[in-house]
Tab-separated table of C-alpha atoms and ligand atoms in Angstrom:
chain	number	residue	atom	x	y	z
A	1	LEU	CA	0.000	0.000	0.000
A	2	ALA	CA	1.193	3.496	-0.843
A	3	ALA	CA	2.594	5.737	1.859
A	4	GLY	CA	3.066	9.480	1.651
A	5	PRO	CA	1.045	12.650	2.125
A	6	LEU	CA	-1.349	11.731	-0.709
A	7	ALA	CA	-2.055	8.164	0.478
A	8	GLY	CA	-5.770	7.480	0.178
A	9	LYS	CA	-6.310	10.339	-2.295
A	10	ARG	CA	-7.630	9.541	-5.749
A	11	ILE	CA	-6.387	11.907	-8.446
A	12	ILE	CA	-7.271	12.002	-12.149
A	13	VAL	CA	-4.597	13.237	-14.549
A	14	THR	CA	-5.259	13.819	-18.258
A	15	SER	CA	-2.234	13.982	-20.523
A	16	GLY	CA	-1.013	13.982	-24.095
A	17	PRO	CA	-2.622	15.128	-27.315
A	18	THR	CA	-5.859	13.832	-28.763
A	19	HIS	CA	-6.216	12.483	-32.282
A	20	GLU	CA	-9.328	13.497	-34.148
A	21	PRO	CA	-9.978	11.244	-37.157
A	22	ILE	CA	-10.585	12.537	-40.672
A	23	ASP	CA	-10.962	9.039	-42.107
A	24	PRO	CA	-9.656	5.609	-41.006
A	25	VAL	CA	-6.037	6.477	-41.811
A	26	ARG	CA	-5.799	10.240	-41.221
A	27	TYR	CA	-6.201	12.422	-38.191
A	28	ILE	CA	-5.695	15.924	-36.809
A	29	ALA	CA	-3.346	16.173	-33.837
A	30	ASN	CA	-1.077	18.639	-32.021
A	31	ARG	CA	2.538	18.732	-30.842
A	32	SER	CA	1.948	17.679	-27.232
A	33	SER	CA	4.349	14.913	-26.134
A	34	GLY	CA	2.561	14.157	-22.868
A	35	ALA	CA	5.807	14.819	-20.979
A	36	GLN	CA	4.436	17.307	-18.439
A	37	GLY	CA	1.258	15.318	-17.686
A	38	THR	CA	3.265	12.113	-17.328
A	39	ALA	CA	5.666	13.819	-14.925
A	40	VAL	CA	2.745	15.145	-12.852
A	41	ALA	CA	1.187	11.671	-12.633
A	42	ARG	CA	4.532	10.164	-11.577
A	43	ALA	CA	5.103	12.827	-8.910
A	44	LEU	CA	1.591	12.420	-7.475
A	45	ARG	CA	2.086	8.662	-7.375
A	46	ALA	CA	5.423	9.108	-5.597
A	47	LEU	CA	3.595	11.087	-2.888
A	48	GLY	CA	1.227	8.154	-2.413
A	49	ALA	CA	-1.811	9.117	-4.524
A	50	GLU	CA	-3.967	6.615	-6.380
A	51	VAL	CA	-3.616	8.051	-9.895
A	52	VAL	CA	-5.964	7.459	-12.827
A	53	PHE	CA	-3.867	8.487	-15.823
A	54	ILE	CA	-6.024	9.195	-18.864
A	55	THR	CA	-3.707	9.660	-21.800
A	56	GLY	CA	-4.058	10.433	-25.480
A	57	PRO	CA	-1.487	9.049	-27.940
A	58	ALA	CA	1.619	10.478	-26.219
A	59	THR	CA	5.223	9.970	-27.288
A	60	VAL	CA	6.484	9.315	-23.745
A	61	ARG	CA	5.749	6.178	-21.750
A	62	PRO	CA	3.207	6.307	-18.922
A	63	PRO	CA	4.571	6.117	-15.360
A	64	GLU	CA	4.677	2.917	-13.314
A	65	GLY	CA	2.143	2.313	-10.595
A	66	VAL	CA	-0.746	4.320	-12.033
A	67	GLN	CA	-3.977	3.140	-13.613
A	68	VAL	CA	-3.475	3.887	-17.318
A	69	VAL	CA	-6.545	4.599	-19.451
A	70	PRO	CA	-5.435	5.064	-23.069
A	71	VAL	CA	-7.746	7.153	-25.254
A	72	GLU	CA	-7.641	8.519	-28.768
A	73	THR	CA	-10.141	11.348	-29.187
A	74	ALA	CA	-11.434	14.165	-26.999
A	75	SER	CA	-14.782	12.377	-26.808
A	76	ASP	CA	-13.068	9.235	-25.506
A	77	MET	CA	-11.149	11.320	-22.967
A	78	HIS	CA	-14.347	12.998	-21.831
A	79	ALA	CA	-16.049	9.633	-21.267
A	80	ALA	CA	-12.994	8.253	-19.448
A	81	VAL	CA	-12.843	11.242	-17.088
A	82	GLN	CA	-16.524	10.972	-16.244
A	83	ALA	CA	-16.096	7.237	-15.619
A	84	ALA	CA	-13.119	7.922	-13.317
A	85	LEU	CA	-15.004	10.356	-11.064
A	86	PRO	CA	-15.404	10.865	-8.164
A	87	ALA	CA	-11.880	11.904	-7.249
A	88	ASP	CA	-10.225	14.162	-4.679
A	89	ALA	CA	-8.401	16.175	-7.339
A	90	ALA	CA	-8.118	16.350	-11.110
A	91	VAL	CA	-5.226	17.737	-13.127
A	92	PHE	CA	-6.013	18.454	-16.769
A	93	ALA	CA	-2.658	18.499	-18.506
A	94	ALA	CA	-3.898	17.094	-21.827
A	95	ALA	CA	-3.730	19.196	-24.986
A	96	VAL	CA	-7.274	18.388	-26.029
A	97	ALA	CA	-8.284	19.251	-29.591
A	98	ASP	CA	-10.861	22.023	-29.524
A	99	TRP	CA	-12.587	20.716	-32.654
A	100	ARG	CA	-13.223	17.418	-34.348
A	101	VAL	CA	-14.163	16.647	-37.930
A	102	ALA	CA	-17.948	16.677	-37.953
A	103	SER	CA	-18.481	13.498	-39.911
A	104	ALA	CA	-15.284	11.519	-40.156
A	105	SER	CA	-15.452	9.216	-43.176
A	106	ASP	CA	-15.505	5.478	-42.482
A	107	ARG	CA	-13.669	4.972	-45.791
A	108	LYS	CA	-10.363	6.446	-46.830
A	109	LEU	CA	-10.973	9.692	-48.722
A	110	LYS	CA	-9.850	9.407	-52.330
A	111	LYS	CA	-8.457	11.939	-54.752
A	112	THR	CA	-11.157	12.884	-57.189
A	113	LYS	CA	-11.332	15.293	-60.078
A	114	ASP	CA	-14.004	17.165	-58.110
A	115	GLY	CA	-11.260	18.851	-56.099
A	116	MET	CA	-10.251	18.900	-52.440
A	117	PRO	CA	-12.289	17.394	-49.620
A	118	ARG	CA	-14.084	19.960	-47.492
A	119	LEU	CA	-13.833	19.303	-43.782
A	120	ALA	CA	-16.521	20.651	-41.511
A	121	PHE	CA	-15.716	20.886	-37.806
A	122	GLU	CA	-17.687	20.706	-34.596
A	123	GLU	CA	-16.683	21.600	-31.066
A	124	ASN	CA	-15.343	19.019	-28.637
A	125	PRO	CA	-16.597	18.917	-25.042
A	126	ASP	CA	-14.537	21.132	-22.721
A	127	ILE	CA	-13.673	18.496	-20.142
A	128	LEU	CA	-11.974	20.844	-17.685
A	129	ARG	CA	-14.791	23.367	-17.704
A	130	GLU	CA	-17.403	20.677	-17.300
A	131	VAL	CA	-15.695	18.988	-14.346
A	132	ALA	CA	-14.866	22.328	-12.676
A	133	SER	CA	-18.485	23.473	-12.900
A	134	GLN	CA	-20.276	20.299	-11.934
A	135	THR	CA	-22.111	20.498	-8.633
A	136	GLN	CA	-22.117	16.764	-8.004
A	137	ASP	CA	-18.802	14.939	-7.640
A	138	ARG	CA	-16.662	18.038	-8.221
A	139	PRO	CA	-13.132	17.201	-7.069
A	140	ASP	CA	-11.917	19.356	-4.158
A	141	LEU	CA	-9.128	20.678	-6.367
A	142	VAL	CA	-9.387	21.152	-10.146
A	143	VAL	CA	-6.211	22.187	-11.957
A	144	GLY	CA	-6.022	23.258	-15.598
A	145	PHE	CA	-3.115	24.076	-17.866
A	146	ALA	CA	-2.876	27.004	-20.237
A	147	ALA	CA	-0.500	26.952	-23.165
A	148	GLU	CA	-0.165	30.495	-24.432
A	149	THR	CA	2.063	32.250	-26.917
A	150	ASN	CA	1.542	35.826	-25.698
A	151	ASP	CA	0.107	37.794	-22.755
A	152	VAL	CA	0.438	34.630	-20.688
A	153	VAL	CA	-0.701	35.929	-17.279
A	154	GLU	CA	-3.600	37.927	-18.665
A	155	HIS	CA	-4.915	35.024	-20.759
A	156	ALA	CA	-4.390	32.445	-18.037
A	157	THR	CA	-6.090	34.571	-15.384
A	158	ALA	CA	-9.117	34.959	-17.643
A	159	LYS	CA	-9.018	31.242	-18.390
A	160	ARG	CA	-9.095	30.307	-14.700
A	161	LEU	CA	-12.304	32.278	-14.257
A	162	ARG	CA	-13.875	31.108	-17.514
A	163	LYS	CA	-13.160	27.454	-16.801
A	164	GLY	CA	-14.120	27.662	-13.131
A	165	CYS	CA	-11.036	25.739	-12.035
A	166	ASP	CA	-9.034	26.407	-8.856
A	167	TRP	CA	-5.572	26.699	-10.371
A	168	ILE	CA	-4.150	27.297	-13.812
A	169	VAL	CA	-0.607	26.239	-14.634
A	170	ALA	CA	0.300	28.632	-17.414
A	171	ASN	CA	3.225	28.366	-19.764
A	172	ASP	CA	4.582	30.123	-22.801
A	173	VAL	CA	4.673	27.705	-25.717
A	174	SER	CA	6.047	30.094	-28.331
A	175	PRO	CA	8.359	28.045	-30.570
A	176	ALA	CA	11.375	30.080	-29.368
A	177	THR	CA	10.911	28.770	-25.798
A	178	GLY	CA	11.334	25.124	-26.880
A	179	ILE	CA	8.867	24.145	-24.145
A	180	MET	CA	6.320	22.184	-26.171
A	181	GLY	CA	7.989	18.834	-26.786
A	182	GLY	CA	11.049	19.903	-24.759
A	183	ALA	CA	12.393	18.774	-21.377
A	184	GLU	CA	11.974	22.030	-19.457
A	185	ASN	CA	9.111	24.269	-18.513
A	186	ALA	CA	8.739	27.752	-17.055
A	187	VAL	CA	5.327	28.114	-15.490
A	188	ILE	CA	3.197	30.684	-13.764
A	189	LEU	CA	0.741	29.238	-11.272
A	190	ILE	CA	-2.470	31.252	-11.136
A	191	THR	CA	-4.697	30.744	-8.096
A	192	ALA	CA	-7.401	32.769	-6.350
A	193	GLU	CA	-4.575	34.267	-4.256
A	194	GLY	CA	-2.623	35.553	-7.235
A	195	GLU	CA	0.274	34.440	-9.390
A	196	GLU	CA	3.499	32.559	-8.648
A	197	HIS	CA	6.297	32.738	-11.201
A	198	TRP	CA	8.380	29.574	-11.093
A	199	PRO	CA	11.856	29.636	-12.640
A	200	ARG	CA	12.575	27.549	-15.715
A	201	MET	CA	13.316	23.977	-14.598
A	202	PRO	CA	13.001	20.391	-15.864
A	203	LYS	CA	9.397	19.226	-16.332
A	204	ASP	CA	9.776	16.621	-13.589
A	205	GLN	CA	10.747	19.361	-11.116
A	206	VAL	CA	7.713	21.414	-12.137
A	207	ALA	CA	5.672	18.257	-11.545
A	208	GLN	CA	7.299	17.639	-8.162
A	209	ARG	CA	6.591	21.165	-6.978
A	210	LEU	CA	3.020	21.017	-8.240
A	211	ALA	CA	2.441	17.633	-6.565
A	212	GLU	CA	3.776	18.988	-3.245
A	213	LYS	CA	1.467	21.974	-3.493
A	214	ILE	CA	-1.473	19.677	-4.257
A	215	ALA	CA	-0.573	17.557	-1.222
A	216	ALA	CA	-0.370	20.636	1.007
A	217	THR	CA	-3.784	21.773	-0.232
A	218	LEU	CA	-5.585	18.434	0.025
A	219	THR	CA	-4.088	17.509	3.374
A	220	PRO	CA	-3.336	20.696	5.295
A	221	PRO	CA	-1.155	20.069	8.347
A	222	VAL	CA	-3.164	19.449	11.493
A	223	SER	CA	-2.539	22.204	14.002
A	224	GLY	CA	-2.931	22.277	17.777
B	301	LIG	O1	-9.183	26.323	-23.587
B	301	LIG	P1	-7.838	25.692	-23.565
B	301	LIG	O2	-7.731	24.505	-24.476
B	301	LIG	O3	-6.697	26.639	-23.747
B	301	LIG	O4	-7.705	25.168	-22.067
B	301	LIG	C1	-6.652	24.385	-21.651
B	301	LIG	C2	-7.054	23.579	-20.464
B	301	LIG	O5	-8.344	23.024	-20.639
B	301	LIG	C3	-6.139	22.402	-20.239
B	301	LIG	O6	-6.111	22.129	-18.852
B	301	LIG	C4	-6.841	21.293	-21.013
B	301	LIG	O7	-6.481	20.010	-20.547
B	301	LIG	C5	-8.294	21.611	-20.752
B	301	LIG	N1	-9.212	21.237	-21.844
B	301	LIG	C6	-10.116	20.195	-21.677
B	301	LIG	N2	-10.998	19.885	-22.684
B	301	LIG	C7	-10.994	20.587	-23.838
B	301	LIG	C8	-10.074	21.642	-24.026
B	301	LIG	C9	-9.196	21.936	-23.007
B	301	LIG	O8	-10.110	19.546	-20.624
B	301	LIG	N3	-11.852	20.261	-24.809
């Protein structure tokens, strides 16, 4: 049995990109590697949490000792999160596609002389916003991520309010930072109390610090 400050706490972590099919052989994806979400899951596990790790098709391997739920699309991820609730906390580190192809073809699209295929899109469920706003089974702590390329604090602060989550872990994913797909991250943690600027450090140290803060919040030290 796990020991540590998070022993007995059930925590959902989403991670990785999603793949949204166009037809049986093609899909739309993004550059998320799943590295930061995987590191968060590993760090929470190391502090004793029971972790349900819901991961899209990531390029890094899932951590040991967690319950791995592999998914492909945002819809699958949504269903997996709902099935994993209730939980004490949920960390939404996945880079979920905002849109999916409205009617993915069940046959491979062919070149025709009629020209290019036209793809229509529809919106995916916003898993973070839904979980953060649900009145039944809302985790005590709901953490979202915000990948921004400009005005990071301003956008992330607005996002925290719009999504209804407790914390937003914001980072600058401009190509020049090398953060998306890289080994390091420089984050700003936005909470109701304000903003904390963390120095640039390896993603597993960001995860460690975040996991410790989650532990301190879920299990405040007993006084007296
Ligand atoms: O709105 P945006 O995609 O920038 O929000 C990012 C945050 O919301 C991340 O925590 C991400 O995991 C979560 N999210 C989600 N479901 C979506 C889109 C984003 O859970 N459909």
